[in-house]
Amino acid sequence: MTAHSKIGASSMYRWSMCPGSVKASEGIESRSSKYAEEGTKAHDMAADFLEGKGVAADDEVMHEAVLEYGYFVRDHVDPGDTLLVEHQFDLTKIHAGCFGTADAVIWKPATKRLMVIDFKYGAGIQVEVTDNPQLMYYALGALVTCGFSPMTVEMVIVQPRCAHPDGRFVRR
C-alpha cells in the first residue's frame, strides 16, 4: 500500500467535516514540500531504527529526533508484547478506499492495552492527541486488522521538535 488513500488518516480532519472535498480534490495534483520530504526521511530512519537496522543521519537534529521517538517506542515494548512498525492496514470492509499506515503499534497482552504511536517530525505546529482524527483512524486500523482484543487503547503523539505544554510525548 504505497499509494495514499483519498479518504486517508492525514486528511480525515477535512473529509470527515466536508465529505464533498474528496470529490472536489480529484484530479488536483498533490505537491510535496521540503518539509514533507524531511518528514518522510525521518519516518524511514525511525522505521529502520525500530527494525534494528541502525540510524545513519547526516543531519544531527533529525538524528536526535528519530532516536527520541525510537527510544520512546522501544522503552514501551515489554517481553511478550508485539511491536508493529509502519503497520499497513486496509479498512475496505468498513468503507472502500480506507487504508493507511500507522507509525508504531504496540500490543500489550498482559494488560490488554493497545498503544498507537504517531511520530511527528515537524517543528512549530503542536499536534493534539485528544480527539485527533488521524490517530483514531490508525487505532481503528489496528483494531480491525490485528485481531487484538484490548480493554484500553492508548494513543500517543511523539513530536520531539515541538514544544507542547504536555511535553514531547502526548498521550491519551
Short mmCIF file of C-alpha atoms in Angstrom, two decimals:
data_model
loop_
_atom_site.label_atom_id
_atom_site.label_comp_id
_atom_site.label_asym_id
_atom_site.label_seq_id
_atom_site.Cartn_x
_atom_site.Cartn_y
_atom_site.Cartn_z
CA MET A 1 0.00 0.00 0.00
CA THR A 2 2.35 2.74 -1.16
CA ALA A 3 -0.45 4.89 -2.59
CA HIS A 4 -2.26 7.43 -0.47
CA SER A 5 -5.92 6.90 0.31
CA LYS A 6 -8.30 9.60 -0.91
CA ILE A 7 -10.00 9.19 2.44
CA GLY A 8 -6.88 8.61 4.47
CA ALA A 9 -5.91 9.35 8.03
CA SER A 10 -3.89 12.50 7.41
CA SER A 11 -6.81 14.21 5.65
CA MET A 12 -9.57 12.85 7.88
CA TYR A 13 -9.92 16.21 9.64
CA ARG A 14 -11.01 17.60 6.25
CA TRP A 15 -13.13 14.87 4.65
CA SER A 16 -14.95 13.98 7.87
CA MET A 17 -16.18 17.58 8.12
CA CYS A 18 -16.69 18.07 4.38
CA PRO A 19 -17.29 14.79 2.50
CA GLY A 20 -17.61 16.70 -0.77
CA SER A 21 -13.95 17.67 -0.51
CA VAL A 22 -12.97 14.15 -1.61
CA LYS A 23 -14.69 14.57 -4.97
CA ALA A 24 -13.64 18.21 -5.25
CA SER A 25 -9.96 17.31 -4.84
CA GLU A 26 -9.96 14.61 -7.52
CA GLY A 27 -7.57 15.40 -10.35
CA ILE A 28 -5.69 18.01 -8.33
CA GLU A 29 -2.02 17.14 -8.25
CA SER A 30 -0.61 16.68 -4.78
CA ARG A 31 2.57 18.67 -4.30
CA SER A 32 5.33 17.80 -1.91
CA SER A 33 7.41 20.27 0.07
CA LYS A 34 10.84 20.17 1.61
CA TYR A 35 9.11 19.72 4.97
CA ALA A 36 7.14 16.71 3.74
CA GLU A 37 10.32 15.23 2.29
CA GLU A 38 12.14 15.77 5.61
CA GLY A 39 9.27 14.08 7.43
CA THR A 40 9.37 11.10 5.07
CA LYS A 41 13.13 10.77 5.56
CA ALA A 42 12.74 10.96 9.36
CA HIS A 43 9.99 8.32 9.29
CA ASP A 44 12.11 6.00 7.14
CA MET A 45 15.04 6.40 9.55
CA ALA A 46 12.76 5.77 12.54
CA ALA A 47 11.42 2.57 10.98
CA ASP A 48 14.98 1.41 10.28
CA PHE A 49 15.93 2.10 13.90
CA LEU A 50 12.95 0.19 15.30
CA GLU A 51 13.65 -2.71 12.94
CA GLY A 52 17.23 -2.92 14.25
CA LYS A 53 18.92 -1.52 11.15
CA GLY A 54 20.51 1.41 12.97
CA VAL A 55 20.29 5.10 12.19
CA ALA A 56 22.60 6.86 9.77
CA ALA A 57 21.93 10.57 9.52
CA ASP A 58 23.83 13.48 8.10
CA ASP A 59 21.52 15.84 9.99
CA GLU A 60 22.09 15.94 13.76
CA VAL A 61 18.65 17.43 14.51
CA MET A 62 16.92 14.65 12.57
CA HIS A 63 19.15 12.03 14.16
CA GLU A 64 18.26 13.19 17.68
CA ALA A 65 14.53 13.40 16.91
CA VAL A 66 14.49 9.91 15.39
CA LEU A 67 16.34 8.47 18.38
CA GLU A 68 13.99 10.19 20.84
CA TYR A 69 10.97 8.68 19.08
CA GLY A 70 12.67 5.31 18.66
CA TYR A 71 13.71 5.05 22.30
CA PHE A 72 10.22 6.07 23.42
CA VAL A 73 8.71 3.24 21.39
CA ARG A 74 11.31 0.66 22.42
CA ASP A 75 11.02 1.64 26.09
CA HIS A 76 7.33 0.74 25.97
CA VAL A 77 7.80 -2.73 24.50
CA ASP A 78 7.96 -5.36 27.24
CA PRO A 79 8.73 -9.08 26.86
CA GLY A 80 5.67 -10.76 25.35
CA ASP A 81 4.47 -7.58 23.64
CA THR A 82 4.02 -7.26 19.88
CA LEU A 83 5.56 -4.28 18.08
CA LEU A 84 4.32 -3.42 14.60
CA VAL A 85 6.44 -0.85 12.76
CA GLU A 86 4.91 1.06 9.83
CA HIS A 87 1.81 -1.11 10.23
CA GLN A 88 -0.15 -1.12 6.98
CA PHE A 89 -3.86 -1.75 7.26
CA ASP A 90 -6.84 -1.99 4.96
CA LEU A 91 -10.30 -0.96 6.12
CA THR A 92 -12.22 -1.65 2.92
CA LYS A 93 -14.62 -3.88 4.85
CA ILE A 94 -15.68 -0.69 6.64
CA HIS A 95 -15.52 1.65 3.65
CA ALA A 96 -13.98 1.29 0.20
CA GLY A 97 -10.74 3.22 -0.14
CA CYS A 98 -9.91 3.33 3.57
CA PHE A 99 -6.35 2.20 4.21
CA GLY A 100 -3.20 3.58 5.76
CA THR A 101 -0.03 3.07 7.73
CA ALA A 102 0.42 3.61 11.47
CA ASP A 103 3.95 4.53 12.57
CA ALA A 104 4.02 2.14 15.52
CA VAL A 105 1.52 -0.14 17.22
CA ILE A 106 2.28 -1.98 20.46
CA TRP A 107 0.02 -4.78 21.69
CA LYS A 108 0.46 -5.47 25.41
CA PRO A 109 -1.41 -8.74 26.05
CA ALA A 110 -0.55 -8.80 29.77
CA THR A 111 -2.56 -5.62 30.33
CA LYS A 112 -4.81 -5.91 27.25
CA ARG A 113 -3.63 -2.46 26.14
CA LEU A 114 -3.11 -1.33 22.58
CA MET A 115 -0.76 1.63 22.03
CA VAL A 116 -0.91 3.53 18.75
CA ILE A 117 2.05 5.88 18.37
CA ASP A 118 2.37 8.62 15.77
CA PHE A 119 5.75 10.28 15.09
CA LYS A 120 5.53 13.96 14.18
CA TYR A 121 8.87 15.25 12.94
CA GLY A 122 7.69 18.77 12.10
CA ALA A 123 8.61 21.77 14.21
CA GLY A 124 6.43 24.63 15.28
CA ILE A 125 2.94 23.13 14.98
CA GLN A 126 1.64 21.44 18.10
CA VAL A 127 -0.43 18.37 17.36
CA GLU A 128 -3.04 17.47 19.93
CA VAL A 129 -3.80 13.86 20.75
CA THR A 130 -7.27 14.44 22.19
CA ASP A 131 -9.96 13.97 19.52
CA ASN A 132 -7.22 13.54 16.89
CA PRO A 133 -8.91 12.06 13.78
CA GLN A 134 -5.64 10.77 12.33
CA LEU A 135 -4.79 8.79 15.47
CA MET A 136 -8.34 7.47 15.76
CA TYR A 137 -8.10 6.24 12.14
CA TYR A 138 -4.80 4.48 12.93
CA ALA A 139 -6.28 2.96 16.09
CA LEU A 140 -9.27 1.67 14.12
CA GLY A 141 -6.86 0.20 11.56
CA ALA A 142 -5.01 -1.70 14.28
CA LEU A 143 -8.22 -2.84 15.97
CA VAL A 144 -9.82 -4.14 12.78
CA THR A 145 -6.79 -5.78 11.17
CA CYS A 146 -4.70 -7.19 14.01
CA GLY A 147 -7.17 -9.38 15.89
CA PHE A 148 -6.25 -7.90 19.28
CA SER A 149 -8.96 -7.56 21.95
CA PRO A 150 -7.85 -4.62 24.07
CA MET A 151 -9.55 -3.28 27.15
CA THR A 152 -7.73 0.03 26.62
CA VAL A 153 -6.49 1.87 23.57
CA GLU A 154 -3.83 4.49 24.23
CA MET A 155 -2.98 7.00 21.53
CA VAL A 156 0.38 8.78 21.68
CA ILE A 157 1.97 11.53 19.64
CA VAL A 158 5.74 11.90 19.82
CA GLN A 159 6.90 15.25 18.46
CA PRO A 160 10.48 15.83 19.59
CA ARG A 161 10.95 19.15 17.79
CA CYS A 162 7.88 20.96 19.06
CA ALA A 163 7.34 22.41 22.50
CA HIS A 164 3.96 21.29 23.79
CA PRO A 165 2.52 22.21 27.20
CA ASP A 166 2.10 18.48 27.94
CA GLY A 167 5.66 17.64 26.80
CA ARG A 168 7.08 15.96 23.73
CA PHE A 169 5.19 12.72 24.40
CA VAL A 170 1.47 13.47 24.43
CA ARG A 171 -0.79 10.60 25.48
CA ARG A 172 -4.49 9.90 25.89
#
